[in-house]
Amino acid sequence: MKKIIFTLFFVFAITTINTQVIQSRLLKVDQVNMKEFVDGVSKKTKIYNSKKGQSRYMTFRVLTGDNAQNFVRMQVADSIQEFDNVYTEGNNYWRSKVGSIHQSIGNTIWSMSKKMSYYIENKERVNHRRILFYNFNDSGAKDFWRFRERIKKAMVESKYGQNMNVLYCNSGCNGNVVQVRFHHKNFAGQSNDYGIPLKKMIEKYDELYGEDAYEQDSQKVDESLMPNGRTVRHQVLVPELSSPENMN
């Protein structure tokens, strides 16, 4: 019971302070309908999701896994209360344009922890994402989040060159599910980012927390995971299906 209470308290602490909230759906589209779907979502986003005061969306094409070539559409909000708003006109437009040519599967709500995420000011947005999905047990929560917090610190100290988002699932997932989303320009950029920059980050981690600390803490995280508790997926942002980075 104490471990469960600690997990709930710790998750509340890291996901309710300085966070964004994201509602995510998988959109499955047959290839024969792909052009019509992309055109319809692009027009809907431009009209209803591109100006200040409108709901903001990011749409990613899935590149790997069972759902490759389908889409993940994320509504990004500053608070969960925004999901109470019903945008009837935009919703009606969506249904009329693409409602019959796609299947919407699932609905998950995530909190993005700024405390655990890493950002570079004025960094140009890149569209490629390498995503690690974790599912850890309650007793391993302390080890998991300590590792993420230390990774953030080591990235700051080593001046790591790419952004990283950490999202915790608040609803719609089974277990303690986390996404760690690494930003890259493309696959070649990913290869470069995991070369010298990663090596320097690990060196800084060990400098900050002790010899072989990175390896030891990584092992503790591995031990905290549920069966099949680590999954890797790739996605790419589709700009024409997404709200502008700076809506005004």
mmCIF file of N, CA and C in Angstrom, residues 59-114:
data_model
loop_
_atom_site.group_PDB
_atom_site.id
_atom_site.type_symbol
_atom_site.label_atom_id
_atom_site.label_comp_id
_atom_site.label_asym_id
_atom_site.label_seq_id
_atom_site.Cartn_x
_atom_site.Cartn_y
_atom_site.Cartn_z
ATOM 1 N N THR A 59 -0.070 16.210 -35.742
ATOM 2 C CA THR A 59 -0.393 14.932 -36.383
ATOM 3 C C THR A 59 0.890 14.277 -36.856
ATOM 4 N N PHE A 60 1.085 13.024 -36.447
ATOM 5 C CA PHE A 60 2.273 12.266 -36.800
ATOM 6 C C PHE A 60 1.900 11.059 -37.654
ATOM 7 N N ARG A 61 2.720 10.792 -38.665
ATOM 8 C CA ARG A 61 2.598 9.547 -39.410
ATOM 9 C C ARG A 61 3.445 8.487 -38.700
ATOM 10 N N VAL A 62 2.858 7.334 -38.445
ATOM 11 C CA VAL A 62 3.569 6.249 -37.776
ATOM 12 C C VAL A 62 4.456 5.543 -38.799
ATOM 13 N N LEU A 63 5.727 5.363 -38.474
ATOM 14 C CA LEU A 63 6.678 4.780 -39.417
ATOM 15 C C LEU A 63 6.973 3.315 -39.149
ATOM 16 N N THR A 64 6.837 2.864 -37.902
ATOM 17 C CA THR A 64 7.198 1.484 -37.570
ATOM 18 C C THR A 64 6.126 0.855 -36.682
ATOM 19 N N GLY A 65 6.152 -0.474 -36.600
ATOM 20 C CA GLY A 65 5.197 -1.191 -35.765
ATOM 21 C C GLY A 65 3.941 -1.576 -36.528
ATOM 22 N N ASP A 66 2.994 -2.148 -35.807
ATOM 23 C CA ASP A 66 1.772 -2.667 -36.422
ATOM 24 C C ASP A 66 0.939 -1.586 -37.100
ATOM 25 N N ASN A 67 1.067 -0.350 -36.639
ATOM 26 C CA ASN A 67 0.238 0.732 -37.169
ATOM 27 C C ASN A 67 0.971 1.634 -38.149
ATOM 28 N N ALA A 68 2.061 1.137 -38.726
ATOM 29 C CA ALA A 68 2.832 1.936 -39.675
ATOM 30 C C ALA A 68 1.961 2.429 -40.819
ATOM 31 N N GLN A 69 2.215 3.675 -41.218
ATOM 32 C CA GLN A 69 1.534 4.398 -42.295
ATOM 33 C C GLN A 69 0.168 4.944 -41.891
ATOM 34 N N ASN A 70 -0.234 4.704 -40.644
ATOM 35 C CA ASN A 70 -1.408 5.372 -40.109
ATOM 36 C C ASN A 70 -0.962 6.623 -39.354
ATOM 37 N N PHE A 71 -1.868 7.252 -38.626
ATOM 38 C CA PHE A 71 -1.563 8.545 -38.022
ATOM 39 C C PHE A 71 -1.896 8.560 -36.535
ATOM 40 N N VAL A 72 -1.131 9.346 -35.796
ATOM 41 C CA VAL A 72 -1.468 9.693 -34.414
ATOM 42 C C VAL A 72 -1.748 11.194 -34.382
ATOM 43 N N ARG A 73 -2.940 11.558 -33.949
ATOM 44 C CA ARG A 73 -3.316 12.979 -33.868
ATOM 45 C C ARG A 73 -3.437 13.362 -32.405
ATOM 46 N N MET A 74 -2.699 14.400 -32.017
ATOM 47 C CA MET A 74 -2.609 14.822 -30.627
ATOM 48 C C MET A 74 -3.173 16.227 -30.460
ATOM 49 N N GLN A 75 -4.139 16.378 -29.570
ATOM 50 C CA GLN A 75 -4.604 17.709 -29.189
ATOM 51 C C GLN A 75 -3.792 18.163 -27.990
ATOM 52 N N VAL A 76 -3.144 19.308 -28.116
ATOM 53 C CA VAL A 76 -2.268 19.835 -27.076
ATOM 54 C C VAL A 76 -2.984 20.956 -26.348
ATOM 55 N N ALA A 77 -3.047 20.874 -25.012
ATOM 56 C CA ALA A 77 -3.760 21.875 -24.213
ATOM 57 C C ALA A 77 -2.907 22.270 -23.008
ATOM 58 N N ASP A 78 -3.209 23.423 -22.446
ATOM 59 C CA ASP A 78 -2.512 23.890 -21.254
ATOM 60 C C ASP A 78 -3.112 23.319 -19.976
ATOM 61 N N SER A 79 -4.348 22.835 -20.035
ATOM 62 C CA SER A 79 -4.982 22.219 -18.875
ATOM 63 C C SER A 79 -6.012 21.212 -19.366
ATOM 64 N N ILE A 80 -6.294 20.230 -18.537
ATOM 65 C CA ILE A 80 -7.224 19.170 -18.930
ATOM 66 C C ILE A 80 -8.644 19.717 -19.090
ATOM 67 N N GLN A 81 -8.943 20.851 -18.453
ATOM 68 C CA GLN A 81 -10.274 21.433 -18.569
ATOM 69 C C GLN A 81 -10.607 21.814 -20.008
ATOM 70 N N GLU A 82 -9.596 22.079 -20.817
ATOM 71 C CA GLU A 82 -9.848 22.453 -22.208
ATOM 72 C C GLU A 82 -10.540 21.343 -22.987
ATOM 73 N N PHE A 83 -10.390 20.107 -22.533
ATOM 74 C CA PHE A 83 -11.024 18.995 -23.242
ATOM 75 C C PHE A 83 -12.536 18.968 -23.026
ATOM 76 N N ASP A 84 -13.042 19.795 -22.112
ATOM 77 C CA ASP A 84 -14.490 19.920 -21.940
ATOM 78 C C ASP A 84 -15.121 20.737 -23.065
ATOM 79 N N ASN A 85 -14.309 21.535 -23.746
ATOM 80 C CA ASN A 85 -14.840 22.397 -24.800
ATOM 81 C C ASN A 85 -15.233 21.563 -26.018
ATOM 82 N N VAL A 86 -16.398 21.850 -26.579
ATOM 83 C CA VAL A 86 -16.886 21.157 -27.771
ATOM 84 C C VAL A 86 -16.890 22.141 -28.929
ATOM 85 N N TYR A 87 -16.078 21.857 -29.935
ATOM 86 C CA TYR A 87 -15.969 22.744 -31.093
ATOM 87 C C TYR A 87 -16.851 22.187 -32.210
ATOM 88 N N THR A 88 -18.137 22.511 -32.116
ATOM 89 C CA THR A 88 -19.143 21.890 -32.978
ATOM 90 C C THR A 88 -18.862 22.122 -34.459
ATOM 91 N N GLU A 89 -18.547 23.336 -34.841
ATOM 92 C CA GLU A 89 -18.353 23.641 -36.257
ATOM 93 C C GLU A 89 -17.168 22.859 -36.826
ATOM 94 N N GLY A 90 -16.055 22.863 -36.099
ATOM 95 C CA GLY A 90 -14.883 22.129 -36.558
ATOM 96 C C GLY A 90 -15.119 20.633 -36.585
ATOM 97 N N ASN A 91 -15.816 20.121 -35.572
ATOM 98 C CA ASN A 91 -16.110 18.691 -35.520
ATOM 99 C C ASN A 91 -17.013 18.266 -36.682
ATOM 100 N N ASN A 92 -17.985 19.098 -36.986
ATOM 101 C CA ASN A 92 -18.881 18.797 -38.105
ATOM 102 C C ASN A 92 -18.118 18.794 -39.430
ATOM 103 N N TYR A 93 -17.212 19.736 -39.564
ATOM 104 C CA TYR A 93 -16.391 19.789 -40.784
ATOM 105 C C TYR A 93 -15.543 18.524 -40.904
ATOM 106 N N TRP A 94 -14.937 18.096 -39.791
ATOM 107 C CA TRP A 94 -14.129 16.872 -39.768
ATOM 108 C C TRP A 94 -14.963 15.675 -40.222
ATOM 109 N N ARG A 95 -16.156 15.539 -39.661
ATOM 110 C CA ARG A 95 -17.001 14.392 -40.010
ATOM 111 C C ARG A 95 -17.400 14.419 -41.489
ATOM 112 N N SER A 96 -17.662 15.605 -42.002
ATOM 113 C CA SER A 96 -18.108 15.698 -43.401
ATOM 114 C C SER A 96 -16.972 15.410 -44.383
ATOM 115 N N LYS A 97 -15.750 15.729 -43.997
ATOM 116 C CA LYS A 97 -14.618 15.570 -44.910
ATOM 117 C C LYS A 97 -13.940 14.200 -44.797
ATOM 118 N N VAL A 98 -13.739 13.718 -43.586
ATOM 119 C CA VAL A 98 -12.946 12.489 -43.418
ATOM 120 C C VAL A 98 -13.604 11.458 -42.511
ATOM 121 N N GLY A 99 -14.787 11.767 -41.981
ATOM 122 C CA GLY A 99 -15.404 10.868 -41.014
ATOM 123 C C GLY A 99 -15.624 9.453 -41.516
ATOM 124 N N SER A 100 -15.930 9.312 -42.819
ATOM 125 C CA SER A 100 -16.274 7.997 -43.360
ATOM 126 C C SER A 100 -15.072 7.238 -43.917
ATOM 127 N N ILE A 101 -13.892 7.864 -43.921
ATOM 128 C CA ILE A 101 -12.739 7.217 -44.576
ATOM 129 C C ILE A 101 -11.601 6.931 -43.604
ATOM 130 N N HIS A 102 -11.906 6.981 -42.311
ATOM 131 C CA HIS A 102 -10.880 6.594 -41.344
ATOM 132 C C HIS A 102 -11.562 5.966 -40.137
ATOM 133 N N GLN A 103 -10.764 5.284 -39.352
ATOM 134 C CA GLN A 103 -11.237 4.684 -38.110
ATOM 135 C C GLN A 103 -10.429 5.277 -36.968
ATOM 136 N N SER A 104 -11.112 5.860 -35.993
ATOM 137 C CA SER A 104 -10.455 6.441 -34.823
ATOM 138 C C SER A 104 -10.407 5.388 -33.723
ATOM 139 N N ILE A 105 -9.197 5.068 -33.272
ATOM 140 C CA ILE A 105 -9.010 3.971 -32.316
ATOM 141 C C ILE A 105 -8.381 4.514 -31.035
ATOM 142 N N GLY A 106 -9.047 4.248 -29.930
ATOM 143 C CA GLY A 106 -8.489 4.598 -28.629
ATOM 144 C C GLY A 106 -8.496 6.090 -28.366
ATOM 145 N N ASN A 107 -8.273 6.417 -27.119
ATOM 146 C CA ASN A 107 -8.132 7.810 -26.698
ATOM 147 C C ASN A 107 -7.332 7.789 -25.403
ATOM 148 N N THR A 108 -6.161 8.355 -25.424
ATOM 149 C CA THR A 108 -5.314 8.394 -24.240
ATOM 150 C C THR A 108 -4.995 9.837 -23.888
ATOM 151 N N ILE A 109 -4.869 10.099 -22.594
ATOM 152 C CA ILE A 109 -4.536 11.436 -22.106
ATOM 153 C C ILE A 109 -3.176 11.381 -21.420
ATOM 154 N N TRP A 110 -2.304 12.285 -21.838
ATOM 155 C CA TRP A 110 -0.920 12.317 -21.352
ATOM 156 C C TRP A 110 -0.617 13.668 -20.736
ATOM 157 N N SER A 111 0.238 13.669 -19.729
ATOM 158 C CA SER A 111 0.816 14.905 -19.211
ATOM 159 C C SER A 111 2.273 14.955 -19.637
ATOM 160 N N MET A 112 2.691 16.104 -20.170
ATOM 161 C CA MET A 112 4.092 16.279 -20.541
ATOM 162 C C MET A 112 4.809 16.990 -19.399
ATOM 163 N N SER A 113 5.772 16.341 -18.814
ATOM 164 C CA SER A 113 6.481 16.900 -17.673
ATOM 165 C C SER A 113 7.635 17.780 -18.145
ATOM 166 N N LYS A 114 7.535 19.082 -17.897
ATOM 167 C CA LYS A 114 8.643 19.972 -18.231
ATOM 168 C C LYS A 114 9.838 19.719 -17.314
#
